[in-house]
XYZ file of N, CA and C in Angstrom:
576
model
N -3.355 0.688 -13.805
C -3.097 0.096 -12.165
C -4.042 -0.690 -11.505
N -3.225 -1.593 -10.964
C -3.696 -2.490 -9.897
C -4.046 -2.797 -8.817
N -3.364 -1.988 -7.704
C -2.549 -1.828 -7.039
C -1.999 -1.406 -6.387
N -2.223 -0.289 -5.404
C -1.985 1.170 -4.598
C -1.223 0.720 -4.039
N -0.180 1.027 -2.452
C 0.364 0.223 -1.474
C 0.780 1.561 -0.749
N -0.027 2.294 0.262
C 1.045 2.985 0.913
C 1.680 2.353 2.275
N 3.268 3.183 2.432
C 3.887 2.638 3.135
C 3.971 2.991 4.497
N 4.233 2.373 5.489
C 4.195 2.842 7.271
C 4.356 1.796 8.040
N 4.338 2.094 9.414
C 4.185 1.469 10.394
C 2.644 1.309 10.717
N 2.335 -0.186 11.341
C 1.792 0.236 12.336
C 1.691 0.293 13.608
N 0.233 0.721 14.119
C -0.214 1.376 15.505
C -0.306 2.351 15.986
N -0.607 2.455 17.140
C -0.705 4.352 17.373
C 0.491 4.755 17.334
N 1.690 4.148 18.049
C 2.943 4.576 18.019
C 3.590 5.322 17.002
N 3.222 4.866 15.895
C 3.914 5.669 14.782
C 2.926 6.101 13.909
N 1.765 6.536 14.249
C 0.700 6.773 13.359
C 1.264 8.039 12.907
N 1.394 9.095 13.499
C 2.353 10.139 12.661
C 3.524 10.941 12.721
N 4.172 9.892 12.242
C 5.204 9.524 12.112
C 5.966 9.833 10.412
N 6.920 10.886 10.185
C 7.455 11.193 9.336
C 6.835 10.079 7.644
N 7.741 8.579 8.965
C 7.501 7.193 8.465
C 6.001 6.570 7.574
N 5.574 7.859 8.309
C 4.142 6.874 7.882
C 3.392 7.718 6.428
N 4.043 8.666 5.677
C 3.197 9.446 5.135
C 2.677 9.115 4.047
N 2.832 7.582 3.658
C 1.974 6.920 2.896
C 1.009 6.173 3.273
N 0.324 6.062 4.205
C -0.854 5.242 5.067
C -1.304 6.688 4.819
N -1.012 7.366 5.741
C -1.701 8.768 5.236
C -2.571 9.400 3.884
N -1.528 8.871 2.440
C -1.939 9.401 1.449
C -3.158 8.347 0.969
N -2.878 7.183 1.035
C -4.043 5.991 0.729
C -4.815 5.909 1.686
N -4.861 6.415 3.149
C -6.227 6.451 3.589
C -6.959 7.307 3.263
N -6.403 9.060 2.957
C -7.554 9.532 2.034
C -8.232 9.016 0.948
N -7.251 8.723 0.325
C -7.389 7.944 -1.265
C -9.209 7.133 -0.977
N -8.686 6.121 0.043
C -9.963 5.232 0.496
C -11.137 5.903 0.493
N -10.881 6.623 1.647
C -12.097 8.249 2.333
C -12.804 8.660 0.896
N -11.642 8.772 -0.445
C -12.498 9.810 -1.478
C -13.253 8.398 -2.700
N -12.644 7.198 -2.661
C -13.685 6.279 -3.461
C -14.338 5.139 -2.447
N -14.335 6.312 -1.174
C -15.566 5.497 -0.233
C -15.439 4.548 -0.241
N -13.750 3.037 0.605
C -14.178 2.296 0.709
C -13.837 2.347 1.945
N -13.600 1.281 2.594
C -12.895 1.008 4.406
C -12.080 0.008 4.155
N -11.122 -0.181 4.832
C -9.874 -1.082 4.958
C -10.362 -2.548 5.621
N -10.023 -2.865 5.399
C -10.180 -4.449 6.573
C -9.441 -5.020 6.932
N -8.776 -5.918 8.062
C -7.521 -6.654 7.991
C -7.603 -8.058 7.109
N -6.582 -8.540 6.538
C -6.275 -9.266 5.502
C -5.496 -9.780 5.643
N -5.121 -11.484 6.790
C -4.076 -12.160 7.751
C -3.293 -12.474 5.971
N -3.706 -13.368 5.278
C -3.580 -13.631 4.121
C -2.414 -12.789 3.715
N -2.949 -11.132 2.985
C -2.326 -10.650 2.841
C -1.599 -10.041 3.600
N -1.354 -9.614 5.176
C -0.265 -9.346 6.294
C -0.523 -7.642 6.056
N -1.618 -7.716 5.909
C -2.482 -6.141 5.793
C -3.590 -5.883 6.229
N -3.922 -4.663 5.239
C -4.859 -3.883 5.693
C -5.524 -3.355 4.270
N -6.937 -4.353 4.144
C -6.664 -4.243 1.905
C -8.228 -4.137 1.649
N -8.620 -3.125 0.968
C -10.218 -2.658 -0.069
C -9.908 -2.409 -1.406
N -10.636 -2.861 -2.149
C -10.862 -2.538 -3.692
C -12.166 -2.137 -3.884
N -11.587 -0.804 -4.977
C -12.342 0.327 -5.598
C -12.120 -0.409 -6.670
N -13.284 0.037 -7.132
C -13.993 0.233 -9.078
C -13.427 1.299 -9.255
N -13.147 1.366 -10.223
C -12.809 2.329 -11.360
C -13.243 2.181 -12.593
N -13.152 2.922 -13.508
C -13.669 3.149 -14.718
C -13.673 1.061 -15.372
N -14.202 0.289 -15.256
C -15.136 -0.525 -14.390
C -13.705 -1.677 -14.045
N -12.712 -1.272 -13.293
C -11.215 -2.310 -12.707
C -11.142 -2.346 -11.458
N -11.100 -3.137 -11.110
C -11.128 -3.166 -9.803
C -10.020 -2.393 -9.095
N -9.068 -2.248 -8.404
C -7.745 -1.496 -7.990
C -7.978 -1.939 -6.101
N -7.106 -3.173 -6.000
C -6.867 -2.943 -4.410
C -6.165 -1.538 -3.788
N -6.410 -1.378 -3.071
C -5.293 -0.722 -1.901
C -5.417 -1.385 -0.391
N -3.677 -1.411 0.115
C -3.227 -1.698 0.674
C -2.395 -0.823 1.452
N -1.741 -1.027 2.733
C -1.968 -0.861 4.339
C -0.788 -2.151 4.760
N 0.537 -2.355 4.194
C 0.920 -3.559 4.620
C 1.140 -3.150 6.741
N 1.015 -4.675 7.276
C 1.078 -3.888 8.525
C 2.081 -5.231 9.262
N 3.616 -5.164 8.493
C 4.543 -5.597 9.281
C 5.579 -5.558 9.289
N 5.285 -3.676 9.543
C 5.964 -2.647 10.074
C 7.402 -3.056 8.345
N 7.430 -1.484 8.562
C 8.199 -0.989 7.134
C 9.107 -2.356 6.467
N 9.762 -2.500 7.472
C 10.817 -3.388 6.894
C 10.414 -5.103 6.230
N 9.300 -5.001 6.361
C 9.038 -6.277 5.945
C 7.763 -5.920 4.679
N 7.738 -4.840 4.414
C 6.600 -4.548 3.683
C 6.340 -5.769 1.946
N 7.755 -5.826 2.121
C 7.453 -6.237 0.887
C 6.579 -7.924 0.672
N 6.512 -8.144 1.728
C 5.862 -9.890 2.638
C 4.537 -9.720 1.498
N 4.080 -8.314 1.653
C 2.436 -7.935 1.765
C 2.004 -7.827 0.663
N 2.954 -7.107 -0.007
C 2.998 -6.525 -1.442
C 3.389 -8.003 -2.437
N 3.931 -8.822 -2.571
C 4.139 -10.229 -2.452
C 2.969 -11.084 -2.996
N 2.354 -11.003 -1.202
C 1.339 -11.813 -0.917
C 0.054 -11.532 -2.308
N 0.116 -10.285 -2.025
C -1.414 -9.841 -2.896
C -1.384 -9.953 -3.856
N -0.330 -9.433 -4.541
C 0.781 -9.257 -6.096
C 0.273 -10.990 -6.322
N 1.114 -11.703 -6.324
C 0.453 -13.250 -6.289
C -0.693 -13.866 -6.606
N -1.237 -13.221 -5.099
C -2.755 -14.334 -5.269
C -3.638 -13.471 -6.620
N -3.863 -12.533 -6.907
C -4.280 -11.408 -7.577
C -3.790 -11.615 -9.121
N -2.387 -12.296 -9.584
C -1.629 -11.516 -10.740
C -1.079 -10.139 -11.045
N -1.409 -9.754 -9.864
C -0.352 -8.139 -10.638
C 0.550 -8.549 -10.387
N 1.471 -7.498 -11.971
C 2.560 -7.391 -12.352
C 3.129 -5.852 -11.585
N 4.413 -5.960 -11.249
C 4.604 -4.898 -10.379
C 4.941 -3.226 -12.133
N 4.556 -3.383 -12.472
C 4.374 -2.473 -13.380
C 2.825 -1.784 -13.665
N 1.893 -2.919 -13.045
C 0.468 -2.548 -12.064
C 0.484 -1.890 -10.805
N 1.515 -1.366 -10.168
C 1.609 -1.268 -8.480
C 2.273 0.170 -8.789
N 1.663 0.951 -7.642
C 1.753 2.509 -7.028
C 2.586 2.390 -5.766
N 3.437 2.414 -5.693
C 3.513 2.532 -3.896
C 3.788 3.713 -3.286
N 3.532 4.518 -2.420
C 3.329 5.699 -1.612
C 4.303 5.302 -0.744
N 5.526 6.106 -0.501
C 6.404 6.713 0.442
C 6.644 7.543 0.972
N 7.294 7.231 1.918
C 8.231 8.714 2.559
C 9.330 9.021 1.851
N 10.232 10.429 1.387
C 11.472 10.505 0.533
C 12.244 11.675 1.494
N 13.471 10.761 1.707
C 14.369 11.642 2.812
C 14.828 12.970 1.850
N 15.038 12.615 0.379
C 16.019 13.034 -0.638
C 14.774 14.336 -0.998
N 13.597 14.403 -0.633
C 13.026 15.303 -1.194
C 12.118 16.848 -0.058
N 12.585 17.709 0.079
C 12.029 18.703 0.687
C 10.278 18.767 0.710
N 10.014 19.176 2.766
C 8.585 18.737 3.097
C 8.089 19.824 2.181
N 6.539 19.096 1.380
C 6.356 20.218 0.092
C 6.167 19.499 -0.980
N 7.350 18.763 -1.464
C 7.495 17.585 -2.708
C 7.213 16.553 -2.751
N 6.708 16.390 -3.867
C 5.919 15.163 -4.059
C 6.684 14.964 -5.776
N 7.148 14.050 -6.079
C 7.177 13.056 -7.720
C 6.848 11.990 -7.364
N 6.803 11.858 -9.009
C 5.756 10.144 -9.626
C 6.796 10.150 -10.087
N 7.469 8.799 -10.245
C 8.352 7.906 -11.197
C 8.425 6.322 -10.961
N 8.886 5.738 -12.230
C 8.782 4.942 -12.092
C 10.253 4.088 -12.340
N 10.341 2.714 -11.141
C 11.731 2.465 -11.284
C 12.512 2.855 -10.813
N 13.756 2.320 -10.522
C 15.443 3.281 -9.491
C 15.004 1.964 -8.760
N 16.252 2.476 -7.375
C 16.844 2.000 -6.747
C 15.967 2.351 -5.616
N 16.120 1.593 -4.265
C 15.751 2.004 -2.804
C 15.914 3.320 -2.028
N 17.690 3.622 -2.630
C 17.544 4.939 -2.020
C 17.639 4.678 -0.498
N 18.171 3.904 0.167
C 18.345 3.420 1.433
C 16.817 3.076 2.005
N 15.509 3.392 1.102
C 14.501 3.418 2.187
C 13.882 1.779 1.784
N 14.094 1.123 3.892
C 14.212 0.083 3.958
C 12.512 -0.539 3.459
N 11.403 0.061 2.997
C 10.384 -0.035 2.640
C 10.077 -1.611 1.144
N 10.696 -0.126 0.457
C 11.526 -0.199 -1.047
C 11.670 -1.254 -1.049
N 13.248 -2.173 -0.088
C 14.599 -2.001 -0.476
C 13.871 -3.843 -0.290
N 12.986 -3.696 0.776
C 12.258 -5.074 0.735
C 10.954 -5.904 -0.233
N 10.392 -4.198 -0.484
C 9.607 -4.878 -1.376
C 10.811 -5.376 -2.590
N 11.658 -4.384 -3.547
C 12.628 -4.727 -4.819
C 12.538 -5.959 -4.188
N 13.302 -6.990 -3.526
C 13.782 -8.326 -2.775
C 13.152 -9.145 -3.148
N 11.505 -8.822 -2.539
C 10.038 -10.008 -3.006
C 9.495 -9.378 -4.327
N 9.949 -8.213 -4.826
C 9.090 -8.964 -6.326
C 10.564 -9.666 -7.354
N 11.724 -9.003 -6.823
C 12.571 -9.256 -7.579
C 12.520 -8.323 -8.917
N 12.577 -7.642 -8.494
C 12.788 -6.213 -10.090
C 12.793 -4.558 -9.080
N 13.047 -3.757 -10.024
C 12.676 -2.465 -9.166
C 11.062 -1.787 -10.301
N 11.003 -2.744 -10.632
C 10.125 -1.802 -12.325
C 9.086 -1.598 -11.922
N 8.802 -0.659 -10.521
C 7.703 -0.428 -10.079
C 6.666 1.091 -9.814
N 5.913 1.798 -10.209
C 5.551 2.648 -9.692
C 5.765 3.503 -8.622
N 6.607 4.415 -8.166
C 6.033 4.955 -6.523
C 5.560 6.562 -6.822
N 5.350 6.729 -5.908
C 5.493 8.383 -5.843
C 6.043 8.615 -4.285
N 6.533 9.324 -4.271
C 7.727 10.035 -3.003
C 7.208 11.321 -2.611
N 7.056 11.347 -1.225
C 6.435 11.660 -1.117
C 7.668 13.030 0.122
N 7.952 14.138 -0.359
C 9.383 14.575 0.653
C 8.882 14.973 2.250
N 9.718 14.073 2.444
C 10.064 14.883 4.118
C 10.797 15.431 4.463
N 11.911 15.858 4.082
C 13.787 16.242 4.367
C 14.679 15.511 4.827
N 14.991 15.550 5.497
C 16.671 15.231 5.494
C 16.934 15.063 7.307
N 17.777 14.840 8.234
C 17.525 15.490 9.644
C 18.998 15.911 9.421
N 19.726 15.869 8.267
C 21.171 16.619 7.968
C 22.322 15.080 8.302
N 22.357 14.378 8.725
C 23.402 13.555 9.728
C 22.386 12.035 8.764
N 23.659 11.219 8.149
C 22.443 10.006 8.946
C 22.402 9.151 9.526
N 23.185 8.946 10.317
C 22.693 8.459 11.778
C 22.010 9.387 12.769
N 21.525 9.878 12.463
C 19.964 10.717 12.643
C 18.434 10.575 11.693
N 19.251 9.588 11.132
C 17.483 9.201 10.284
C 16.870 8.128 10.539
N 17.039 7.672 11.193
C 15.864 6.542 12.044
C 15.215 7.061 13.029
N 15.654 8.173 13.582
C 14.844 9.071 14.871
C 13.953 9.563 14.442
N 14.842 10.229 13.218
C 14.055 11.640 12.740
C 12.514 10.981 12.125
N 12.977 9.443 11.161
C 11.462 8.835 10.563
C 10.882 8.725 11.277
N 11.107 8.073 12.583
C 10.515 7.651 13.072
C 9.455 8.603 14.620
N 9.930 10.122 13.947
C 9.216 11.105 14.922
C 8.131 11.492 14.133
N 7.067 12.123 14.538
C 6.797 13.222 14.191
C 7.199 14.448 13.649
N 6.827 14.843 11.918
C 7.497 16.231 11.813
C 6.999 17.595 12.858
N 7.692 18.366 12.482
C 7.062 19.944 13.217
C 6.053 20.474 12.234
N 5.370 21.541 12.881
C 3.828 21.620 12.771
C 4.552 22.130 11.231
N 5.117 23.156 11.013
C 5.347 23.445 9.486
C 5.447 22.807 8.435
N 6.620 21.550 8.619
C 6.711 20.257 7.663
C 5.740 19.634 7.659
N 4.836 18.775 8.674
C 3.256 18.846 8.474
C 2.155 19.287 7.800
N 2.882 20.885 7.716
C 1.371 21.475 7.049
C 2.222 21.361 5.583
N 3.213 21.241 5.313
C 4.300 21.286 3.926
C 3.468 20.242 3.229
N 3.574 18.683 4.278
C 3.813 17.637 3.634
C 2.339 17.192 3.419
N 1.077 17.613 4.351
C 0.295 17.393 3.911
C -0.758 18.354 2.859
N 0.319 19.160 2.424
C -0.312 20.736 1.322
C 0.179 18.827 0.071
N 1.709 18.772 -0.138
C 2.038 18.071 -1.289
C 1.121 16.515 -1.522
N 0.640 15.872 -0.078
C -0.515 14.656 -0.126
C -1.599 14.720 -1.169
N -2.258 16.394 -0.844
C -3.417 17.080 -1.151
C -2.900 16.680 -2.896
N -1.915 17.318 -3.003
C -1.613 18.001 -4.636
C -1.707 16.956 -5.063
N -1.500 15.821 -4.422
C -0.735 14.602 -5.269
C -2.065 13.636 -5.811
N -2.701 13.837 -4.499
C -3.913 13.113 -5.458
C -4.986 13.770 -5.645
N -4.634 15.137 -6.581
C -5.039 15.601 -7.387
C -4.875 14.809 -8.654
N -3.780 14.274 -8.814
C -3.441 13.196 -9.881
C -4.047 11.856 -9.899
N -5.112 11.508 -9.243
C -5.301 9.951 -8.568
C -5.771 9.581 -10.602
N -6.387 11.161 -11.134
C -7.503 10.326 -11.878
C -6.686 10.546 -13.693
N -5.028 10.690 -13.145
C -4.512 10.362 -14.364
C -4.593 9.508 -13.899
N -3.125 9.375 -13.320
C -2.664 7.856 -13.168
C -3.718 7.087 -12.900
N -4.791 7.132 -12.597
C -5.596 5.786 -12.892
C -5.907 5.684 -14.206
N -6.251 6.676 -15.011
C -6.142 6.282 -16.048
C -5.150 5.975 -17.375
N -4.448 5.719 -16.378
C -2.801 5.267 -17.541
C -2.275 6.826 -17.592
N -2.447 7.912 -18.055
C -1.578 8.877 -18.313
C -0.335 9.241 -16.998
N 0.546 8.928 -17.072
C 1.481 8.928 -16.458
C 1.829 10.354 -16.909
N 2.598 10.258 -17.926
C 2.964 11.941 -18.365
C 2.218 12.654 -18.209
N 0.966 12.875 -18.348
C 0.574 13.885 -18.051
C 0.502 14.343 -16.494
N 0.573 12.850 -15.602
C 0.390 13.323 -13.921
C 1.697 13.581 -13.439
N 2.764 13.296 -14.262
C 4.338 13.911 -13.908
C 4.334 15.213 -14.022
N 3.704 15.860 -15.420
C 4.023 16.656 -16.120
C 3.286 17.809 -14.414
N 1.972 17.337 -14.487
C 1.036 18.178 -13.749
C 1.414 18.168 -12.510
N 1.910 17.052 -11.657
C 2.273 17.036 -9.816
C 4.136 18.228 -9.942
N 5.119 17.713 -11.550
C 5.819 18.413 -10.944
C 6.227 19.683 -11.868
N 5.438 20.138 -12.596
C 5.351 21.211 -12.266
C 4.647 22.069 -11.569
N 5.517 23.438 -10.745
C 5.144 24.479 -9.410
C 4.633 25.603 -10.099
N 3.096 26.098 -9.908
C 2.083 26.491 -10.358
C 3.036 28.093 -10.225
N 2.215 28.914 -11.347
C 3.467 30.378 -11.548
C 2.246 30.814 -10.331
N 3.474 31.635 -9.849
C 2.560 33.199 -9.299
C 2.025 33.917 -10.247
N 0.430 34.544 -9.413
C -0.063 35.799 -10.297
C 0.878 37.290 -10.136
């Protein structure tokens, strides 16, 4: 894994919205790795680099707005010769309930405009995704308004738990043990 991308929209107005869970996740990872983001205009985003197991890993928060995320992802990938298979994109997922998180490789955009743009810019769907559940408003016409608003307090707690839980699989992801990472993330803890 060479590039970790957290999706979201820039600016204070969007900071707490459901659509920005990718930004929240990658900000927490940067804290854990003790690195700071800085603006990189050539990559259309906020970037930082961390060294893990003698490898450089780039962290990116595109600042292009969600619908143009692919421009930032493609720019940094081209510059550092990073293949799509070496990327992990963290994003909000309408088809998972708050509190759920799933790791998967490849697949369609599922109506997510950020993913759609990344797929278009990379000309492939073959990259890793970490999907953080935000739930669905129940009506497809309400989706835009729903993702651009903060979650209710109980949902926010569940989303936060999913972010925390998915961060615990980071060592497995970075070591390339995706099967173990998926097993750990997707297995529900047993009740005592």
